[in-house]
């Protein structure tokens, strides 16, 4: 079988019989990568696939059958307005997270020379997207994973913000973290680990087997890292600066309260496109 429409349908039905929660659009994304084209062009593709193309597509489908996420198969993921390289060393960018960018870019004039800190930079999708919007901003990204910082660096170069982004290998639980950073910021932004430890094994295979545990496990109540980061705000935020968090389901108001307990003002809680309270904004 080499007709493209039949191939897409056949592979989609195969994955469904394997118990994979997939879609036609996912199958098209994999095939488009094989053919080095866009998914929208597949409808006009009237040639048969070559044996090499079929072999590569079969490889992709077999990885997906083993619960590999599409972005980890392709090694890339679109987020906000840019494309990012990803692998198993970083959390896959989620569309839910884009609300953090939407909210952050309303806080200052786009031409201002602001300083941004991302705690837990991972792929760099958040801080790099912000630098793409704030053309005169400078940023620092920290991560406890050296492998993650390699991906961040790659994405910063790819998206032409490398000259405005400094990276630091560190964790926010380090006793000397404020001395290591040694600066105050207009915006601190973070999507910290927020899954309660006991819930990790309940996550989808695509998440628990292919995203780094360090980026998922938020301790007993899922709030461990928010408490630590809020406690650092006094030392790391400029007066009038903003602390922006991604929140897990039903966590937003608890996070806001943690901020208030650390002498921050609760400014706003915003919903993602699914109506989940996803973004918490606090102010010093």
PDB file of C-alpha atoms in Angstrom:
ATOM      1  CA  UNK A   1       0.000   0.000   0.000  1.00  0.00           C
ATOM      2  CA  UNK A   2       1.537   3.319  -1.021  1.00  0.00           C
ATOM      3  CA  UNK A   3      -1.362   5.693  -1.748  1.00  0.00           C
ATOM      4  CA  UNK A   4      -0.986   8.519   0.743  1.00  0.00           C
ATOM      5  CA  UNK A   5      -4.622   8.711   1.846  1.00  0.00           C
ATOM      6  CA  UNK A   6      -4.808   4.984   2.392  1.00  0.00           C
ATOM      7  CA  UNK A   7      -1.547   5.045   4.327  1.00  0.00           C
ATOM      8  CA  UNK A   8      -2.762   7.782   6.702  1.00  0.00           C
ATOM      9  CA  UNK A   9      -6.041   5.969   7.347  1.00  0.00           C
ATOM     10  CA  UNK A  10      -4.323   2.601   7.790  1.00  0.00           C
ATOM     11  CA  UNK A  11      -1.748   3.903  10.293  1.00  0.00           C
ATOM     12  CA  UNK A  12      -4.370   5.845  12.231  1.00  0.00           C
ATOM     13  CA  UNK A  13      -6.557   2.743  12.591  1.00  0.00           C
ATOM     14  CA  UNK A  14      -3.508   0.651  13.520  1.00  0.00           C
ATOM     15  CA  UNK A  15      -2.569   3.009  16.363  1.00  0.00           C
ATOM     16  CA  UNK A  16      -6.134   3.028  17.667  1.00  0.00           C
ATOM     17  CA  UNK A  17      -6.166  -0.786  17.783  1.00  0.00           C
ATOM     18  CA  UNK A  18      -2.918  -0.568  19.795  1.00  0.00           C
ATOM     19  CA  UNK A  19      -4.701   1.530  22.411  1.00  0.00           C
ATOM     20  CA  UNK A  20      -2.991   4.791  21.469  1.00  0.00           C
ATOM     21  CA  UNK A  21      -5.092   7.908  21.992  1.00  0.00           C
ATOM     22  CA  UNK A  22      -4.112   9.519  18.708  1.00  0.00           C
ATOM     23  CA  UNK A  23      -5.685  11.547  15.929  1.00  0.00           C
ATOM     24  CA  UNK A  24      -5.537  11.857  12.172  1.00  0.00           C
ATOM     25  CA  UNK A  25      -3.721  15.164  12.658  1.00  0.00           C
ATOM     26  CA  UNK A  26      -0.943  13.439  14.640  1.00  0.00           C
ATOM     27  CA  UNK A  27      -0.478  10.837  11.915  1.00  0.00           C
ATOM     28  CA  UNK A  28      -0.357  13.608   9.324  1.00  0.00           C
ATOM     29  CA  UNK A  29       2.294  15.459  11.331  1.00  0.00           C
ATOM     30  CA  UNK A  30       4.500  12.365  11.334  1.00  0.00           C
ATOM     31  CA  UNK A  31       4.027  11.769   7.628  1.00  0.00           C
ATOM     32  CA  UNK A  32       4.601  15.432   6.764  1.00  0.00           C
ATOM     33  CA  UNK A  33       7.952  15.274   8.530  1.00  0.00           C
ATOM     34  CA  UNK A  34       8.907  12.184   6.536  1.00  0.00           C
ATOM     35  CA  UNK A  35       8.033  14.012   3.311  1.00  0.00           C
ATOM     36  CA  UNK A  36       9.615  17.296   4.470  1.00  0.00           C
ATOM     37  CA  UNK A  37       6.420  19.234   3.877  1.00  0.00           C
ATOM     38  CA  UNK A  38       3.565  20.834   5.795  1.00  0.00           C
ATOM     39  CA  UNK A  39       0.479  18.882   6.802  1.00  0.00           C
ATOM     40  CA  UNK A  40      -1.635  21.206   4.654  1.00  0.00           C
ATOM     41  CA  UNK A  41       0.267  20.075   1.570  1.00  0.00           C
ATOM     42  CA  UNK A  42      -0.524  16.402   2.078  1.00  0.00           C
ATOM     43  CA  UNK A  43      -3.891  16.736   0.366  1.00  0.00           C
ATOM     44  CA  UNK A  44      -2.084  17.755  -2.822  1.00  0.00           C
ATOM     45  CA  UNK A  45       0.531  15.015  -2.586  1.00  0.00           C
ATOM     46  CA  UNK A  46      -0.267  12.646  -5.451  1.00  0.00           C
ATOM     47  CA  UNK A  47       2.939  10.598  -5.595  1.00  0.00           C
ATOM     48  CA  UNK A  48       3.508   7.201  -4.075  1.00  0.00           C
ATOM     49  CA  UNK A  49       5.874   7.005  -1.127  1.00  0.00           C
ATOM     50  CA  UNK A  50       9.286   5.558  -1.802  1.00  0.00           C
ATOM     51  CA  UNK A  51      10.461   2.473   0.119  1.00  0.00           C
ATOM     52  CA  UNK A  52      12.750   4.671   2.231  1.00  0.00           C
ATOM     53  CA  UNK A  53       9.881   7.035   3.055  1.00  0.00           C
ATOM     54  CA  UNK A  54       7.632   4.146   3.989  1.00  0.00           C
ATOM     55  CA  UNK A  55      10.364   2.683   6.198  1.00  0.00           C
ATOM     56  CA  UNK A  56      10.881   5.967   8.047  1.00  0.00           C
ATOM     57  CA  UNK A  57       7.138   6.425   8.495  1.00  0.00           C
ATOM     58  CA  UNK A  58       6.832   2.892   9.884  1.00  0.00           C
ATOM     59  CA  UNK A  59       9.606   3.711  12.364  1.00  0.00           C
ATOM     60  CA  UNK A  60       7.690   6.786  13.538  1.00  0.00           C
ATOM     61  CA  UNK A  61       4.454   4.833  13.878  1.00  0.00           C
ATOM     62  CA  UNK A  62       6.163   2.110  15.907  1.00  0.00           C
ATOM     63  CA  UNK A  63       7.578   4.714  18.279  1.00  0.00           C
ATOM     64  CA  UNK A  64       4.118   6.240  18.657  1.00  0.00           C
ATOM     65  CA  UNK A  65       2.759   2.746  19.335  1.00  0.00           C
ATOM     66  CA  UNK A  66       5.185   2.599  22.260  1.00  0.00           C
ATOM     67  CA  UNK A  67       3.635   5.836  23.617  1.00  0.00           C
ATOM     68  CA  UNK A  68       6.335   8.190  22.373  1.00  0.00           C
ATOM     69  CA  UNK A  69       4.813  11.697  22.149  1.00  0.00           C
ATOM     70  CA  UNK A  70       4.772  13.112  18.629  1.00  0.00           C
ATOM     71  CA  UNK A  71       7.049  16.017  19.540  1.00  0.00           C
ATOM     72  CA  UNK A  72       9.621  13.656  21.058  1.00  0.00           C
ATOM     73  CA  UNK A  73       9.537  11.540  17.881  1.00  0.00           C
ATOM     74  CA  UNK A  74      10.038  14.572  15.671  1.00  0.00           C
ATOM     75  CA  UNK A  75      12.407  16.316  18.086  1.00  0.00           C
ATOM     76  CA  UNK A  76      10.530  19.605  17.813  1.00  0.00           C
ATOM     77  CA  UNK A  77       7.412  21.378  19.028  1.00  0.00           C
ATOM     78  CA  UNK A  78       5.726  24.655  18.159  1.00  0.00           C
ATOM     79  CA  UNK A  79       4.969  26.954  21.083  1.00  0.00           C
ATOM     80  CA  UNK A  80       3.459  30.414  20.920  1.00  0.00           C
ATOM     81  CA  UNK A  81       5.021  31.882  17.735  1.00  0.00           C
ATOM     82  CA  UNK A  82       8.220  29.835  17.574  1.00  0.00           C
ATOM     83  CA  UNK A  83       9.504  26.299  17.118  1.00  0.00           C
ATOM     84  CA  UNK A  84      11.646  24.547  19.728  1.00  0.00           C
ATOM     85  CA  UNK A  85      13.847  21.498  19.717  1.00  0.00           C
ATOM     86  CA  UNK A  86      12.871  18.957  22.381  1.00  0.00           C
ATOM     87  CA  UNK A  87      14.018  15.601  23.689  1.00  0.00           C
ATOM     88  CA  UNK A  88      13.528  13.466  26.783  1.00  0.00           C
ATOM     89  CA  UNK A  89      15.691  15.807  28.859  1.00  0.00           C
ATOM     90  CA  UNK A  90      13.031  18.540  28.809  1.00  0.00           C
ATOM     91  CA  UNK A  91       9.338  18.883  29.484  1.00  0.00           C
ATOM     92  CA  UNK A  92       7.328  18.972  26.277  1.00  0.00           C
ATOM     93  CA  UNK A  93       5.936  22.480  25.720  1.00  0.00           C
ATOM     94  CA  UNK A  94       2.176  22.557  26.315  1.00  0.00           C
ATOM     95  CA  UNK A  95      -0.302  24.877  24.665  1.00  0.00           C
ATOM     96  CA  UNK A  96      -1.839  25.439  28.119  1.00  0.00           C
ATOM     97  CA  UNK A  97       1.388  27.207  29.087  1.00  0.00           C
ATOM     98  CA  UNK A  98       0.966  29.864  26.391  1.00  0.00           C
ATOM     99  CA  UNK A  99      -1.367  31.793  28.715  1.00  0.00           C
ATOM    100  CA  UNK A 100       1.743  32.728  30.733  1.00  0.00           C
ATOM    101  CA  UNK A 101       3.165  34.518  27.708  1.00  0.00           C
ATOM    102  CA  UNK A 102      -0.167  36.206  26.926  1.00  0.00           C
ATOM    103  CA  UNK A 103      -0.306  37.611  30.452  1.00  0.00           C
ATOM    104  CA  UNK A 104       3.381  38.472  30.818  1.00  0.00           C
ATOM    105  CA  UNK A 105       3.467  40.649  27.703  1.00  0.00           C
ATOM    106  CA  UNK A 106       0.700  42.885  29.098  1.00  0.00           C
ATOM    107  CA  UNK A 107       2.733  43.917  32.149  1.00  0.00           C
ATOM    108  CA  UNK A 108       5.267  46.228  30.495  1.00  0.00           C
ATOM    109  CA  UNK A 109       5.640  48.249  27.335  1.00  0.00           C
ATOM    110  CA  UNK A 110       7.082  45.941  24.644  1.00  0.00           C
ATOM    111  CA  UNK A 111      10.000  48.311  24.075  1.00  0.00           C
ATOM    112  CA  UNK A 112      11.061  48.538  27.732  1.00  0.00           C
ATOM    113  CA  UNK A 113      14.459  47.279  28.817  1.00  0.00           C
ATOM    114  CA  UNK A 114      13.277  44.828  31.435  1.00  0.00           C
ATOM    115  CA  UNK A 115      15.053  41.969  33.183  1.00  0.00           C
ATOM    116  CA  UNK A 116      13.458  38.517  33.173  1.00  0.00           C
ATOM    117  CA  UNK A 117      14.295  35.404  35.191  1.00  0.00           C
ATOM    118  CA  UNK A 118      12.938  31.969  34.367  1.00  0.00           C
ATOM    119  CA  UNK A 119      13.249  29.366  37.092  1.00  0.00           C
ATOM    120  CA  UNK A 120      13.342  25.920  35.508  1.00  0.00           C
ATOM    121  CA  UNK A 121      13.957  26.855  31.893  1.00  0.00           C
ATOM    122  CA  UNK A 122      13.810  23.372  30.335  1.00  0.00           C
ATOM    123  CA  UNK A 123      13.462  23.747  26.566  1.00  0.00           C
ATOM    124  CA  UNK A 124      13.499  27.521  26.988  1.00  0.00           C
ATOM    125  CA  UNK A 125      10.100  27.900  25.347  1.00  0.00           C
ATOM    126  CA  UNK A 126       8.822  30.381  27.965  1.00  0.00           C
ATOM    127  CA  UNK A 127      11.813  32.680  28.367  1.00  0.00           C
ATOM    128  CA  UNK A 128      12.698  32.622  24.673  1.00  0.00           C
ATOM    129  CA  UNK A 129       9.112  33.448  23.716  1.00  0.00           C
ATOM    130  CA  UNK A 130       9.216  36.389  26.134  1.00  0.00           C
ATOM    131  CA  UNK A 131      12.484  37.640  24.695  1.00  0.00           C
ATOM    132  CA  UNK A 132      10.924  37.394  21.239  1.00  0.00           C
ATOM    133  CA  UNK A 133       8.115  39.678  22.428  1.00  0.00           C
ATOM    134  CA  UNK A 134      10.210  42.028  24.587  1.00  0.00           C
ATOM    135  CA  UNK A 135      12.853  42.950  22.019  1.00  0.00           C
ATOM    136  CA  UNK A 136      14.938  45.038  24.453  1.00  0.00           C
ATOM    137  CA  UNK A 137      14.697  42.670  27.420  1.00  0.00           C
ATOM    138  CA  UNK A 138      17.502  40.579  28.830  1.00  0.00           C
ATOM    139  CA  UNK A 139      16.975  37.322  30.680  1.00  0.00           C
ATOM    140  CA  UNK A 140      18.531  34.688  32.896  1.00  0.00           C
ATOM    141  CA  UNK A 141      17.366  31.086  32.765  1.00  0.00           C
ATOM    142  CA  UNK A 142      18.292  28.565  35.425  1.00  0.00           C
ATOM    143  CA  UNK A 143      17.841  24.829  35.479  1.00  0.00           C
ATOM    144  CA  UNK A 144      19.107  22.039  37.702  1.00  0.00           C
ATOM    145  CA  UNK A 145      19.652  19.850  34.632  1.00  0.00           C
ATOM    146  CA  UNK A 146      22.758  20.481  32.540  1.00  0.00           C
ATOM    147  CA  UNK A 147      21.216  18.444  29.717  1.00  0.00           C
ATOM    148  CA  UNK A 148      18.166  20.709  29.711  1.00  0.00           C
ATOM    149  CA  UNK A 149      20.377  23.789  29.462  1.00  0.00           C
ATOM    150  CA  UNK A 150      21.991  22.361  26.328  1.00  0.00           C
ATOM    151  CA  UNK A 151      18.539  22.295  24.723  1.00  0.00           C
ATOM    152  CA  UNK A 152      17.791  25.811  25.981  1.00  0.00           C
ATOM    153  CA  UNK A 153      21.026  27.075  24.423  1.00  0.00           C
ATOM    154  CA  UNK A 154      20.221  25.382  21.122  1.00  0.00           C
ATOM    155  CA  UNK A 155      16.760  26.952  21.045  1.00  0.00           C
ATOM    156  CA  UNK A 156      18.060  30.387  22.001  1.00  0.00           C
ATOM    157  CA  UNK A 157      20.480  30.306  19.062  1.00  0.00           C
ATOM    158  CA  UNK A 158      17.810  28.925  16.724  1.00  0.00           C
ATOM    159  CA  UNK A 159      15.381  31.702  17.665  1.00  0.00           C
ATOM    160  CA  UNK A 160      18.031  34.440  17.637  1.00  0.00           C
ATOM    161  CA  UNK A 161      17.879  35.532  21.291  1.00  0.00           C
ATOM    162  CA  UNK A 162      21.117  33.923  22.462  1.00  0.00           C
ATOM    163  CA  UNK A 163      22.833  37.297  22.913  1.00  0.00           C
ATOM    164  CA  UNK A 164      20.170  38.357  25.429  1.00  0.00           C
ATOM    165  CA  UNK A 165      19.868  35.119  27.434  1.00  0.00           C
ATOM    166  CA  UNK A 166      22.297  33.985  30.121  1.00  0.00           C
ATOM    167  CA  UNK A 167      22.034  30.445  31.463  1.00  0.00           C
ATOM    168  CA  UNK A 168      22.901  29.210  34.931  1.00  0.00           C
ATOM    169  CA  UNK A 169      23.202  25.602  36.091  1.00  0.00           C
ATOM    170  CA  UNK A 170      21.552  25.758  39.513  1.00  0.00           C
ATOM    171  CA  UNK A 171      18.456  24.816  41.478  1.00  0.00           C
ATOM    172  CA  UNK A 172      16.226  27.063  43.551  1.00  0.00           C
ATOM    173  CA  UNK A 173      16.725  24.882  46.600  1.00  0.00           C
ATOM    174  CA  UNK A 174      20.456  25.620  46.547  1.00  0.00           C
ATOM    175  CA  UNK A 175      21.349  27.445  49.768  1.00  0.00           C
ATOM    176  CA  UNK A 176      23.276  30.088  47.824  1.00  0.00           C
ATOM    177  CA  UNK A 177      20.873  30.495  44.920  1.00  0.00           C
ATOM    178  CA  UNK A 178      20.331  34.235  45.428  1.00  0.00           C
ATOM    179  CA  UNK A 179      24.090  34.791  45.531  1.00  0.00           C
ATOM    180  CA  UNK A 180      24.521  32.741  42.360  1.00  0.00           C
ATOM    181  CA  UNK A 181      21.914  34.798  40.510  1.00  0.00           C
ATOM    182  CA  UNK A 182      23.034  38.084  42.135  1.00  0.00           C
ATOM    183  CA  UNK A 183      20.437  40.287  40.472  1.00  0.00           C
ATOM    184  CA  UNK A 184      16.853  41.508  40.767  1.00  0.00           C
ATOM    185  CA  UNK A 185      14.247  41.198  38.044  1.00  0.00           C
ATOM    186  CA  UNK A 186      11.118  42.867  36.686  1.00  0.00           C
ATOM    187  CA  UNK A 187       9.561  39.488  35.867  1.00  0.00           C
ATOM    188  CA  UNK A 188      10.206  36.100  37.409  1.00  0.00           C
ATOM    189  CA  UNK A 189       8.360  33.351  35.585  1.00  0.00           C
ATOM    190  CA  UNK A 190       8.183  29.637  36.325  1.00  0.00           C
ATOM    191  CA  UNK A 191       6.384  26.455  35.399  1.00  0.00           C
ATOM    192  CA  UNK A 192       7.704  24.443  38.344  1.00  0.00           C
ATOM    193  CA  UNK A 193       7.034  20.772  39.105  1.00  0.00           C
ATOM    194  CA  UNK A 194       3.494  20.620  40.500  1.00  0.00           C
ATOM    195  CA  UNK A 195       2.258  17.024  40.304  1.00  0.00           C
ATOM    196  CA  UNK A 196       1.836  15.499  43.793  1.00  0.00           C
ATOM    197  CA  UNK A 197       4.349  12.684  44.161  1.00  0.00           C
ATOM    198  CA  UNK A 198       1.657  10.051  44.671  1.00  0.00           C
ATOM    199  CA  UNK A 199      -0.006  11.006  41.379  1.00  0.00           C
ATOM    200  CA  UNK A 200       3.036  10.562  39.131  1.00  0.00           C
ATOM    201  CA  UNK A 201       2.237   6.954  38.276  1.00  0.00           C
ATOM    202  CA  UNK A 202      -1.323   7.943  37.317  1.00  0.00           C
ATOM    203  CA  UNK A 203      -0.090  10.212  34.537  1.00  0.00           C
ATOM    204  CA  UNK A 204      -0.393   9.254  30.878  1.00  0.00           C
ATOM    205  CA  UNK A 205       2.454   7.112  29.561  1.00  0.00           C
ATOM    206  CA  UNK A 206       3.413   9.931  27.179  1.00  0.00           C
ATOM    207  CA  UNK A 207       4.120  12.129  30.207  1.00  0.00           C
ATOM    208  CA  UNK A 208       5.492   9.885  32.937  1.00  0.00           C
ATOM    209  CA  UNK A 209       7.769   7.910  30.608  1.00  0.00           C
ATOM    210  CA  UNK A 210       9.060  10.706  28.387  1.00  0.00           C
ATOM    211  CA  UNK A 211       9.111  13.923  30.431  1.00  0.00           C
ATOM    212  CA  UNK A 212      11.855  14.236  33.096  1.00  0.00           C
ATOM    213  CA  UNK A 213      10.667  13.380  36.607  1.00  0.00           C
ATOM    214  CA  UNK A 214      12.427  16.485  37.939  1.00  0.00           C
ATOM    215  CA  UNK A 215      10.027  18.614  35.902  1.00  0.00           C
ATOM    216  CA  UNK A 216       6.931  16.806  37.182  1.00  0.00           C
ATOM    217  CA  UNK A 217       7.240  15.875  40.866  1.00  0.00           C
ATOM    218  CA  UNK A 218       6.072  18.718  43.093  1.00  0.00           C
ATOM    219  CA  UNK A 219       6.351  16.921  46.405  1.00  0.00           C
ATOM    220  CA  UNK A 220       3.634  15.589  48.688  1.00  0.00           C
ATOM    221  CA  UNK A 221       1.062  18.300  47.978  1.00  0.00           C
ATOM    222  CA  UNK A 222       2.399  19.529  44.635  1.00  0.00           C
ATOM    223  CA  UNK A 223       3.124  22.941  46.177  1.00  0.00           C
ATOM    224  CA  UNK A 224       6.679  22.428  47.451  1.00  0.00           C
ATOM    225  CA  UNK A 225       8.380  24.430  44.714  1.00  0.00           C
ATOM    226  CA  UNK A 226       5.903  27.322  44.821  1.00  0.00           C
ATOM    227  CA  UNK A 227       6.642  27.765  48.527  1.00  0.00           C
ATOM    228  CA  UNK A 228      10.370  27.900  47.890  1.00  0.00           C
ATOM    229  CA  UNK A 229      10.161  30.261  44.924  1.00  0.00           C
ATOM    230  CA  UNK A 230       7.812  32.648  46.740  1.00  0.00           C
ATOM    231  CA  UNK A 231      10.256  32.746  49.650  1.00  0.00           C
ATOM    232  CA  UNK A 232      12.967  33.903  47.224  1.00  0.00           C
ATOM    233  CA  UNK A 233      10.888  36.728  45.751  1.00  0.00           C
ATOM    234  CA  UNK A 234      12.048  39.280  48.327  1.00  0.00           C
ATOM    235  CA  UNK A 235      15.648  38.801  47.196  1.00  0.00           C
ATOM    236  CA  UNK A 236      15.088  38.354  43.458  1.00  0.00           C
ATOM    237  CA  UNK A 237      12.208  40.666  42.508  1.00  0.00           C
ATOM    238  CA  UNK A 238      12.522  44.389  41.940  1.00  0.00           C
ATOM    239  CA  UNK A 239      10.027  46.573  43.797  1.00  0.00           C
ATOM    240  CA  UNK A 240       6.873  46.492  41.671  1.00  0.00           C
ATOM    241  CA  UNK A 241       8.098  43.376  39.866  1.00  0.00           C
ATOM    242  CA  UNK A 242       5.883  40.410  38.972  1.00  0.00           C
ATOM    243  CA  UNK A 243       6.078  36.712  39.798  1.00  0.00           C
ATOM    244  CA  UNK A 244       4.210  34.568  37.262  1.00  0.00           C
ATOM    245  CA  UNK A 245       3.444  30.887  37.818  1.00  0.00           C
ATOM    246  CA  UNK A 246       1.837  28.084  35.883  1.00  0.00           C
ATOM    247  CA  UNK A 247      -0.547  26.235  38.192  1.00  0.00           C
ATOM    248  CA  UNK A 248      -1.837  22.700  38.197  1.00  0.00           C
ATOM    249  CA  UNK A 249      -5.533  21.886  38.385  1.00  0.00           C
ATOM    250  CA  UNK A 250      -7.163  23.361  41.534  1.00  0.00           C
ATOM    251  CA  UNK A 251      -3.858  24.852  42.725  1.00  0.00           C
ATOM    252  CA  UNK A 252      -4.159  28.500  41.690  1.00  0.00           C
ATOM    253  CA  UNK A 253      -5.741  29.906  44.848  1.00  0.00           C
ATOM    254  CA  UNK A 254      -3.397  27.941  47.089  1.00  0.00           C
ATOM    255  CA  UNK A 255      -0.459  29.394  45.152  1.00  0.00           C
ATOM    256  CA  UNK A 256      -1.860  32.901  45.467  1.00  0.00           C
ATOM    257  CA  UNK A 257      -2.182  32.394  49.222  1.00  0.00           C
ATOM    258  CA  UNK A 258       1.421  31.198  49.426  1.00  0.00           C
ATOM    259  CA  UNK A 259       2.410  34.412  47.681  1.00  0.00           C
ATOM    260  CA  UNK A 260       0.438  36.543  50.144  1.00  0.00           C
ATOM    261  CA  UNK A 261       2.109  34.733  53.047  1.00  0.00           C
ATOM    262  CA  UNK A 262       5.429  35.863  51.539  1.00  0.00           C
ATOM    263  CA  UNK A 263       4.360  39.520  51.402  1.00  0.00           C
ATOM    264  CA  UNK A 264       3.384  39.471  47.726  1.00  0.00           C
ATOM    265  CA  UNK A 265       0.167  40.866  46.320  1.00  0.00           C
ATOM    266  CA  UNK A 266      -2.175  38.574  44.414  1.00  0.00           C
ATOM    267  CA  UNK A 267      -2.842  40.359  41.110  1.00  0.00           C
ATOM    268  CA  UNK A 268      -4.614  37.953  38.785  1.00  0.00           C
ATOM    269  CA  UNK A 269      -5.549  34.356  38.104  1.00  0.00           C
ATOM    270  CA  UNK A 270      -6.163  33.535  34.431  1.00  0.00           C
ATOM    271  CA  UNK A 271      -7.702  30.520  32.733  1.00  0.00           C
ATOM    272  CA  UNK A 272      -6.185  28.566  29.875  1.00  0.00           C
ATOM    273  CA  UNK A 273      -8.196  27.689  26.758  1.00  0.00           C
ATOM    274  CA  UNK A 274      -9.734  24.727  28.578  1.00  0.00           C
ATOM    275  CA  UNK A 275     -11.076  26.967  31.331  1.00  0.00           C
ATOM    276  CA  UNK A 276      -8.547  25.750  33.922  1.00  0.00           C
ATOM    277  CA  UNK A 277      -7.084  28.334  36.320  1.00  0.00           C
ATOM    278  CA  UNK A 278      -3.585  28.066  34.909  1.00  0.00           C
ATOM    279  CA  UNK A 279      -1.729  31.349  35.402  1.00  0.00           C
ATOM    280  CA  UNK A 280      -1.113  33.068  38.767  1.00  0.00           C
ATOM    281  CA  UNK A 281       0.337  36.577  38.839  1.00  0.00           C
ATOM    282  CA  UNK A 282       1.801  38.022  42.049  1.00  0.00           C
ATOM    283  CA  UNK A 283       3.442  41.401  42.591  1.00  0.00           C
ATOM    284  CA  UNK A 284       6.049  42.717  44.998  1.00  0.00           C
TER     285      UNK A 284
END
